[in-house]
Short mmCIF file of C-alpha atoms in Angstrom, two decimals:
data_model
loop_
_atom_site.label_atom_id
_atom_site.label_comp_id
_atom_site.label_asym_id
_atom_site.label_seq_id
_atom_site.Cartn_x
_atom_site.Cartn_y
_atom_site.Cartn_z
CA UNK A 1 121.32 112.82 102.77
CA UNK A 2 118.39 112.91 105.20
CA UNK A 3 114.79 113.57 104.24
CA UNK A 4 113.47 114.86 107.57
CA UNK A 5 116.42 115.74 109.79
CA UNK A 6 114.23 117.16 112.58
CA UNK A 7 112.71 113.76 113.24
CA UNK A 8 115.30 111.34 111.90
CA UNK A 9 118.11 112.89 113.95
CA UNK A 10 116.04 113.91 116.98
CA UNK A 11 117.16 113.17 120.53
CA UNK A 12 115.62 110.22 122.32
CA UNK A 13 114.05 112.65 124.79
CA UNK A 14 112.35 114.61 122.01
CA UNK A 15 111.05 111.42 120.36
CA UNK A 16 109.79 110.07 123.69
CA UNK A 17 107.84 113.26 124.42
CA UNK A 18 106.38 113.27 120.91
CA UNK A 19 105.41 109.59 121.14
CA UNK A 20 103.84 110.14 124.56
CA UNK A 21 101.71 113.01 123.28
CA UNK A 22 100.59 111.09 120.19
CA UNK A 23 99.84 107.98 122.22
CA UNK A 24 97.64 109.97 124.63
CA UNK A 25 95.78 111.55 121.72
CA UNK A 26 95.40 108.20 120.00
CA UNK A 27 94.10 106.39 123.10
CA UNK A 28 91.57 109.14 123.81
CA UNK A 29 90.35 109.12 120.20
CA UNK A 30 89.85 105.36 119.93
CA UNK A 31 88.24 105.16 123.39
CA UNK A 32 85.60 107.69 122.46
CA UNK A 33 85.16 106.79 118.77
CA UNK A 34 85.78 103.04 118.43
CA UNK A 35 83.39 100.83 120.44
CA UNK A 36 85.73 97.85 120.08
CA UNK A 37 88.60 99.65 121.81
CA UNK A 38 86.35 101.19 124.44
CA UNK A 39 85.07 97.73 125.38
CA UNK A 40 88.57 96.21 125.45
CA UNK A 41 89.93 99.02 127.63
CA UNK A 42 86.98 98.84 130.01
CA UNK A 43 87.47 95.09 130.31
CA UNK A 44 91.10 95.77 131.25
CA UNK A 45 90.07 98.48 133.73
CA UNK A 46 91.84 101.22 131.78
CA UNK A 47 90.70 104.78 131.15
CA UNK A 48 92.40 107.23 128.73
CA UNK A 49 93.71 109.22 131.69
CA UNK A 50 95.74 106.19 132.81
CA UNK A 51 97.99 106.54 129.77
CA UNK A 52 100.41 109.39 130.40
CA UNK A 53 103.73 108.44 128.74
CA UNK A 54 104.88 106.07 126.04
CA UNK A 55 106.05 103.67 128.78
CA UNK A 56 102.38 103.19 129.73
CA UNK A 57 101.71 101.50 126.40
CA UNK A 58 102.24 98.11 128.06
CA UNK A 59 98.99 98.65 129.98
CA UNK A 60 96.96 98.56 126.78
CA UNK A 61 95.43 95.41 125.28
CA UNK A 62 96.77 93.82 122.10
CA UNK A 63 95.04 94.01 118.73
CA UNK A 64 95.04 91.03 116.35
CA UNK A 65 94.07 90.47 112.74
CA UNK A 66 91.00 88.55 113.89
CA UNK A 67 89.83 91.63 115.82
CA UNK A 68 89.81 93.57 112.55
CA UNK A 69 87.90 90.80 110.81
CA UNK A 70 85.38 90.66 113.64
CA UNK A 71 84.74 94.39 113.12
CA UNK A 72 84.56 94.13 109.31
CA UNK A 73 84.35 96.35 107.41
CA UNK A 74 84.59 99.75 109.13
CA UNK A 75 84.21 98.94 112.83
CA UNK A 76 87.75 100.03 113.74
CA UNK A 77 87.61 103.40 111.99
CA UNK A 78 88.17 106.28 114.43
CA UNK A 79 86.61 108.92 112.18
CA UNK A 80 83.32 109.11 110.23
CA UNK A 81 83.49 107.50 106.79
CA UNK A 82 82.95 110.98 105.33
CA UNK A 83 86.53 111.76 106.41
CA UNK A 84 87.99 108.61 104.84
CA UNK A 85 89.45 109.23 101.39
CA UNK A 86 91.12 105.85 100.73
CA UNK A 87 90.16 102.27 101.60
CA UNK A 88 92.59 99.37 101.29
CA UNK A 89 92.16 95.72 102.20
CA UNK A 90 94.35 92.68 102.70
CA UNK A 91 94.76 90.20 99.88
CA UNK A 92 94.07 87.12 102.01
CA UNK A 93 92.48 84.15 100.25
CA UNK A 94 90.46 82.85 103.21
CA UNK A 95 87.90 84.55 105.40
CA UNK A 96 87.04 88.20 105.35
CA UNK A 97 89.80 90.65 104.39
CA UNK A 98 91.16 93.15 106.87
CA UNK A 99 90.00 96.62 105.83
CA UNK A 100 91.84 99.88 106.53
CA UNK A 101 90.72 103.46 106.01
CA UNK A 102 92.93 106.52 105.57
CA UNK A 103 92.17 110.21 105.87
CA UNK A 104 93.74 112.90 103.74
CA UNK A 105 96.20 113.61 106.57
CA UNK A 106 97.05 109.90 106.79
CA UNK A 107 97.94 109.83 103.11
CA UNK A 108 100.22 112.82 103.63
CA UNK A 109 101.92 111.03 106.54
CA UNK A 110 102.28 107.90 104.43
CA UNK A 111 103.88 109.80 101.55
CA UNK A 112 106.27 111.44 104.03
CA UNK A 113 107.32 108.10 105.51
CA UNK A 114 107.84 106.47 102.10
CA UNK A 115 109.89 109.48 100.97
CA UNK A 116 112.11 108.95 104.03
CA UNK A 117 112.44 105.26 103.13
CA UNK A 118 113.37 106.04 99.54
CA UNK A 119 115.96 108.54 100.70
CA UNK A 120 117.37 105.93 103.06
CA UNK A 121 117.74 103.72 99.98
CA UNK A 122 119.67 106.41 98.13
CA UNK A 123 116.84 107.49 95.82
CA UNK A 124 116.76 111.19 94.90
CA UNK A 125 114.53 113.41 92.78
CA UNK A 126 116.86 112.70 89.86
CA UNK A 127 115.79 109.05 89.75
CA UNK A 128 113.19 107.23 87.69
CA UNK A 129 111.47 104.68 89.93
CA UNK A 130 109.59 101.74 88.42
CA UNK A 131 106.92 100.44 90.81
CA UNK A 132 106.33 96.74 90.15
CA UNK A 133 104.21 96.15 93.25
CA UNK A 134 100.51 95.51 92.73
CA UNK A 135 98.15 98.47 92.58
CA UNK A 136 94.63 98.27 93.94
CA UNK A 137 93.47 97.08 97.36
CA UNK A 138 97.03 95.99 98.18
CA UNK A 139 98.94 98.93 99.70
CA UNK A 140 102.29 98.27 98.00
CA UNK A 141 101.85 99.95 94.63
CA UNK A 142 100.03 103.13 95.64
CA UNK A 143 102.09 103.47 98.83
CA UNK A 144 105.41 103.57 97.00
CA UNK A 145 103.88 105.58 94.15
CA UNK A 146 102.91 108.58 96.27
CA UNK A 147 106.15 108.44 98.21
CA UNK A 148 108.13 108.70 94.96
CA UNK A 149 106.08 111.70 93.89
CA UNK A 150 106.49 113.31 97.31
CA UNK A 151 110.24 112.91 97.01
CA UNK A 152 110.12 114.56 93.60
CA UNK A 153 111.38 111.61 91.57
CA UNK A 154 109.64 110.28 88.45
CA UNK A 155 107.41 107.25 88.98
CA UNK A 156 106.65 104.52 86.44
CA UNK A 157 103.45 102.77 87.66
CA UNK A 158 104.20 99.44 85.98
CA UNK A 159 102.35 97.27 88.55
CA UNK A 160 102.96 93.51 88.68
CA UNK A 161 103.51 90.87 86.02
CA UNK A 162 104.13 91.24 82.26
CA UNK A 163 107.84 90.75 82.88
CA UNK A 164 109.10 91.32 79.35
CA UNK A 165 107.20 94.60 79.25
CA UNK A 166 108.79 95.51 82.58
CA UNK A 167 112.23 94.90 81.10
CA UNK A 168 111.38 96.95 78.01
CA UNK A 169 110.41 99.86 80.27
CA UNK A 170 113.63 99.45 82.25
CA UNK A 171 115.56 99.79 79.00
CA UNK A 172 113.52 102.45 77.19
CA UNK A 173 112.93 104.74 80.18
CA UNK A 174 116.37 104.34 81.69
CA UNK A 175 114.82 103.33 85.01
CA UNK A 176 117.32 103.74 87.85
CA UNK A 177 115.35 102.27 90.77
CA UNK A 178 112.82 99.48 91.05
CA UNK A 179 110.38 98.55 93.82
CA UNK A 180 108.92 95.02 93.99
CA UNK A 181 109.02 91.82 96.02
CA UNK A 182 112.46 90.19 96.35
CA UNK A 183 111.19 86.97 94.77
CA UNK A 184 110.03 88.94 91.73
CA UNK A 185 113.39 90.72 91.56
CA UNK A 186 115.07 87.32 91.20
CA UNK A 187 112.59 86.27 88.54
CA UNK A 188 113.22 89.55 86.74
CA UNK A 189 116.98 88.94 86.88
CA UNK A 190 116.61 85.43 85.43
CA UNK A 191 114.39 86.72 82.61
CA UNK A 192 116.87 89.49 81.81
CA UNK A 193 119.58 86.85 81.48
CA UNK A 194 117.36 84.62 79.33
CA UNK A 195 116.77 87.58 76.99
CA UNK A 196 120.52 87.88 76.48
CA UNK A 197 120.76 91.22 78.31
CA UNK A 198 123.46 92.37 80.69
CA UNK A 199 122.24 94.61 83.53
CA UNK A 200 125.61 96.37 83.66
CA UNK A 201 125.55 97.29 79.99
CA UNK A 202 121.89 97.34 78.99
CA UNK A 203 120.19 98.83 82.04
CA UNK A 204 120.65 101.89 84.23
CA UNK A 205 119.30 100.26 87.39
CA UNK A 206 121.33 101.09 90.49
CA UNK A 207 118.98 100.51 93.43
CA UNK A 208 116.08 98.27 94.42
CA UNK A 209 113.53 98.65 97.22
CA UNK A 210 112.19 95.23 98.10
CA UNK A 211 109.60 94.12 100.65
CA UNK A 212 106.20 92.46 101.28
CA UNK A 213 107.82 89.11 102.15
CA UNK A 214 110.69 87.94 104.37
CA UNK A 215 114.04 87.52 102.58
CA UNK A 216 117.48 86.60 103.77
CA UNK A 217 120.83 88.36 103.51
CA UNK A 218 121.87 85.59 101.14
CA UNK A 219 118.99 86.50 98.83
CA UNK A 220 119.98 90.17 99.08
CA UNK A 221 123.48 89.24 97.88
CA UNK A 222 122.03 87.15 95.06
CA UNK A 223 119.82 90.02 93.85
CA UNK A 224 122.62 92.57 94.09
CA UNK A 225 124.98 90.36 92.08
CA UNK A 226 122.45 89.42 89.41
CA UNK A 227 121.02 92.92 88.85
CA UNK A 228 124.16 94.93 89.66
CA UNK A 229 122.29 97.10 92.18
CA UNK A 230 122.15 97.98 95.87
CA UNK A 231 119.20 96.09 97.35
CA UNK A 232 117.30 97.71 100.22
CA UNK A 233 114.74 96.20 102.57
CA UNK A 234 111.50 98.12 103.14
CA UNK A 235 108.94 97.06 105.73
CA UNK A 236 105.28 97.78 106.16
CA UNK A 237 101.92 96.16 106.54
CA UNK A 238 98.49 97.33 105.45
CA UNK A 239 97.03 97.35 108.94
CA UNK A 240 99.65 99.78 110.27
CA UNK A 241 100.02 101.91 107.12
CA UNK A 242 101.68 100.08 104.24
CA UNK A 243 105.26 100.23 102.93
CA UNK A 244 107.38 102.89 104.60
CA UNK A 245 107.02 101.92 108.25
CA UNK A 246 110.75 101.10 108.22
CA UNK A 247 113.60 100.80 105.73
CA UNK A 248 117.33 100.18 105.81
CA UNK A 249 120.00 102.71 104.82
CA UNK A 250 123.30 102.39 102.93
CA UNK A 251 124.85 100.55 105.88
CA UNK A 252 122.19 97.82 105.60
CA UNK A 253 122.38 97.17 109.33
CA UNK A 254 118.74 97.16 110.35
CA UNK A 255 115.66 99.07 109.24
CA UNK A 256 115.07 102.59 110.59
CA UNK A 257 111.53 102.90 111.96
CA UNK A 258 109.48 106.07 111.44
CA UNK A 259 109.08 106.23 115.20
CA UNK A 260 107.13 109.45 115.27
CA UNK A 261 104.14 107.62 113.78
CA UNK A 262 104.82 103.92 114.43
CA UNK A 263 105.96 102.70 117.84
CA UNK A 264 107.70 99.29 117.81
CA UNK A 265 107.80 96.71 120.57
CA UNK A 266 109.47 93.30 120.56
CA UNK A 267 107.63 90.78 122.72
CA UNK A 268 107.87 87.12 123.57
CA UNK A 269 105.23 85.66 121.20
CA UNK A 270 104.05 83.15 123.79
CA UNK A 271 103.97 85.25 126.97
CA UNK A 272 103.58 88.78 125.57
CA UNK A 273 106.40 89.97 127.84
CA UNK A 274 108.85 92.59 126.48
CA UNK A 275 112.16 91.37 125.06
CA UNK A 276 115.43 93.17 125.71
CA UNK A 277 117.12 95.00 122.83
CA UNK A 278 118.93 92.43 120.73
CA UNK A 279 116.55 89.58 121.65
CA UNK A 280 114.39 88.05 118.92
CA UNK A 281 110.65 88.19 119.41
CA UNK A 282 107.35 89.17 117.80
CA UNK A 283 107.17 92.66 116.33
CA UNK A 284 104.24 94.66 117.71
CA UNK A 285 103.32 98.10 116.35
CA UNK A 286 101.11 100.96 117.48
CA UNK A 287 100.20 103.54 114.84
CA UNK A 288 99.55 107.19 115.65
CA UNK A 289 97.40 108.18 112.69
CA UNK A 290 93.85 109.52 112.16
CA UNK A 291 91.60 107.19 110.24
CA UNK A 292 92.38 103.86 111.83
CA UNK A 293 95.02 104.01 114.53
CA UNK A 294 95.89 100.63 116.02
CA UNK A 295 97.11 99.86 119.53
CA UNK A 296 99.72 97.16 120.01
CA UNK A 297 98.97 95.30 116.77
CA UNK A 298 100.57 91.86 116.73
CA UNK A 299 102.24 91.49 113.34
CA UNK A 300 103.45 87.89 113.89
CA UNK A 301 106.72 88.99 112.25
CA UNK A 302 109.91 87.97 114.05
CA UNK A 303 112.60 90.61 114.52
CA UNK A 304 114.61 92.39 117.20
CA UNK A 305 115.58 95.92 118.18
CA UNK A 306 119.18 96.66 117.20
CA UNK A 307 120.94 98.47 120.06
CA UNK A 308 122.89 101.68 119.54
CA UNK A 309 122.86 104.38 116.89
CA UNK A 310 123.41 103.76 113.19
CA UNK A 311 126.56 105.01 111.46
CA UNK A 312 124.37 107.04 109.08
CA UNK A 313 123.65 109.50 111.90
CA UNK A 314 119.94 108.81 112.27
CA UNK A 315 118.74 108.33 115.82
CA UNK A 316 115.52 106.42 115.16
CA UNK A 317 115.45 102.87 116.40
CA UNK A 318 116.23 100.05 114.03
CA UNK A 319 114.62 96.65 113.71
CA UNK A 320 116.51 93.68 112.31
CA UNK A 321 115.67 92.22 108.93
CA UNK A 322 112.65 89.97 109.42
CA UNK A 323 113.57 86.42 110.40
CA UNK A 324 110.22 84.91 109.44
CA UNK A 325 106.75 84.85 110.95
CA UNK A 326 105.40 83.21 114.07
CA UNK A 327 102.56 81.77 111.98
CA UNK A 328 104.93 80.62 109.18
CA UNK A 329 106.97 78.58 111.62
CA UNK A 330 106.63 74.87 110.99
CA UNK A 331 106.82 72.54 113.98
CA UNK A 332 108.16 69.26 112.65
CA UNK A 333 108.79 66.46 115.10
CA UNK A 334 108.99 69.03 117.88
CA UNK A 335 111.53 71.23 116.08
CA UNK A 336 110.83 74.82 114.96
CA UNK A 337 111.60 75.22 111.26
CA UNK A 338 111.53 78.45 109.24
CA UNK A 339 111.66 78.58 105.42
CA UNK A 340 114.34 81.29 105.73
CA UNK A 341 116.70 78.72 107.27
CA UNK A 342 116.44 76.55 104.17
CA UNK A 343 116.87 79.57 101.92
CA UNK A 344 120.07 80.60 103.72
CA UNK A 345 121.58 77.15 103.24
CA UNK A 346 120.69 76.97 99.55
CA UNK A 347 122.03 80.41 98.76
CA UNK A 348 125.32 79.55 100.43
CA UNK A 349 125.79 76.73 97.91
CA UNK A 350 126.88 77.85 94.43
CA UNK A 351 125.27 74.83 92.75
CA UNK A 352 121.77 75.62 94.01
CA UNK A 353 119.31 78.35 93.08
CA UNK A 354 117.01 80.34 95.41
CA UNK A 355 113.98 78.52 93.98
CA UNK A 356 112.62 75.87 96.35
CA UNK A 357 109.44 74.39 97.82
CA UNK A 358 108.82 72.82 101.22
CA UNK A 359 106.16 70.14 101.62
CA UNK A 360 105.19 68.76 105.02
CA UNK A 361 103.30 65.48 105.24
CA UNK A 362 102.15 63.28 108.08
CA UNK A 363 102.24 59.51 107.72
CA UNK A 364 100.79 57.86 110.77
CA UNK A 365 102.35 59.55 113.78
CA UNK A 366 105.40 60.90 111.95
CA UNK A 367 105.93 64.17 110.09
CA UNK A 368 108.16 64.38 107.05
CA UNK A 369 109.67 67.41 105.33
CA UNK A 370 110.39 67.24 101.60
CA UNK A 371 112.48 70.00 100.07
CA UNK A 372 112.43 70.46 96.30
CA UNK A 373 115.44 72.39 95.05
CA UNK A 374 116.24 73.70 91.59
CA UNK A 375 119.87 73.42 90.57
CA UNK A 376 121.67 75.67 88.15
CA UNK A 377 121.45 74.90 84.47
CA UNK A 378 125.19 74.56 83.92
CA UNK A 379 125.35 71.91 86.65
CA UNK A 380 122.31 69.94 85.55
CA UNK A 381 123.41 66.87 83.61
CA UNK A 382 122.74 63.20 83.09
CA UNK A 383 125.63 62.29 85.36
CA UNK A 384 123.63 60.46 88.01
CA UNK A 385 126.60 60.11 90.35
CA UNK A 386 127.22 63.88 90.42
CA UNK A 387 123.56 64.58 91.10
CA UNK A 388 123.44 62.00 93.87
CA UNK A 389 126.51 63.53 95.54
CA UNK A 390 125.05 67.02 95.35
CA UNK A 391 121.74 65.78 96.72
CA UNK A 392 123.58 64.27 99.70
CA UNK A 393 125.50 67.54 100.20
CA UNK A 394 122.31 69.63 100.31
CA UNK A 395 120.64 67.11 102.63
CA UNK A 396 123.59 67.13 105.01
CA UNK A 397 123.86 70.94 105.09
CA UNK A 398 120.14 71.46 105.68
CA UNK A 399 119.91 68.77 108.35
CA UNK A 400 122.85 70.27 110.24
CA UNK A 401 120.99 73.60 110.40
CA UNK A 402 117.46 72.33 111.07
CA UNK A 403 118.38 69.46 113.36
CA UNK A 404 115.93 67.05 111.72
CA UNK A 405 116.11 64.61 108.82
CA UNK A 406 114.71 65.80 105.49
CA UNK A 407 113.98 64.45 102.02
CA UNK A 408 115.71 66.39 99.24
CA UNK A 409 114.54 66.26 95.65
CA UNK A 410 116.58 67.92 92.91
CA UNK A 411 114.52 69.64 90.24
CA UNK A 412 115.41 70.70 86.73
CA UNK A 413 116.08 74.40 86.07
CA UNK A 414 112.90 76.52 85.78
CA UNK A 415 110.64 73.66 86.87
CA UNK A 416 109.40 75.17 90.15
CA UNK A 417 106.81 77.98 90.29
CA UNK A 418 107.87 81.60 89.79
CA UNK A 419 106.03 84.44 91.49
CA UNK A 420 105.38 87.34 89.12
CA UNK A 421 102.49 88.64 91.20
CA UNK A 422 102.00 88.78 94.94
CA UNK A 423 104.07 87.14 97.63
CA UNK A 424 106.10 84.00 97.13
CA UNK A 425 104.43 80.81 98.42
CA UNK A 426 107.06 78.26 99.28
CA UNK A 427 105.35 76.03 101.85
CA UNK A 428 102.71 73.34 101.45
CA UNK A 429 101.61 71.87 104.76
CA UNK A 430 99.44 68.84 104.04
CA UNK A 431 98.83 68.27 107.76
CA UNK A 432 96.34 71.18 107.84
#
């Protein structure tokens, strides 16, 4: 089932022409209406007339999060504030937030893109969708909410937290789909088990739409097994639009991008040069919308373009499941380390749980990485020898992947933080 066959199954030629037209319109609008962009383009010696096709996008300057903060709050809006009907902002804890403004047309586009994403995930108008993302300045809750309504399904605006109430709603309403962060989905699954419930018997859940933080295929398998659902990956960021920029389909082989509104590039994060399809690099997006279009916004997310066409029949390009973030990468003794690497190792070991914390310290000239890992309740005992052997096993497996020595600490079940609200925070870098 396809939500918008005209676009999602369009020829590459049609999409290229559409993208070229929207890019030209976008460049002209921001040049004339956004002083920041006009200055940046003039500094680069570029005029709107120099941008003729989508291939010319490489001529344009990049946009970064700091640029948005420097123009706080409304300096990057391309329309008068009288035309803005919704304002969102990032949930960052330091510095000024990044503010985004959407017109009525933008909200319609957003609802369209989320409806496509939900359809990719197998959601139909017959479903009841419980939205357990945060509502408010964060785009997750409201973004999914209006997409569900646009699709014609029933939405339960549960928001975040209050987990036992969430589970009661799942039971009483017969919720069939849930949208939240993957870390919260795992917490939800553990709480369901603690309450003596069986998802197969006591719930009607069949699909989950999870995003807002990177998660591995191993975590996807864990969620699917614990909740007895099909787990789908949805991608978005407030600056570009919010959830619905891309989502994976039943084949779970990459996320289909809504290319008619969001143009993806994969670039070398150090040089800014384009990567070939299949090569990992930094994901850069341009958004062709009204209120606050962005040109070549550096997301700092690591991904790649998946070559070829998906088996589902859609022709839009696919990006790989996020592999982490450039700015989440830890450089420890000259080695690049991503939390997702540790997560993959832990989830491949039946004795471990997906709950962990990484702590980086510097003693003198040397960095150390300590990994705290929860083990499963049925394996936690007073048998010191068994625990020591398992600790050595985890240490060996992680070190073989990371290529550096680590300190592993086993933790009792349910002793590490759970993340009922917001994104999971699994790294403490004491060097900063």
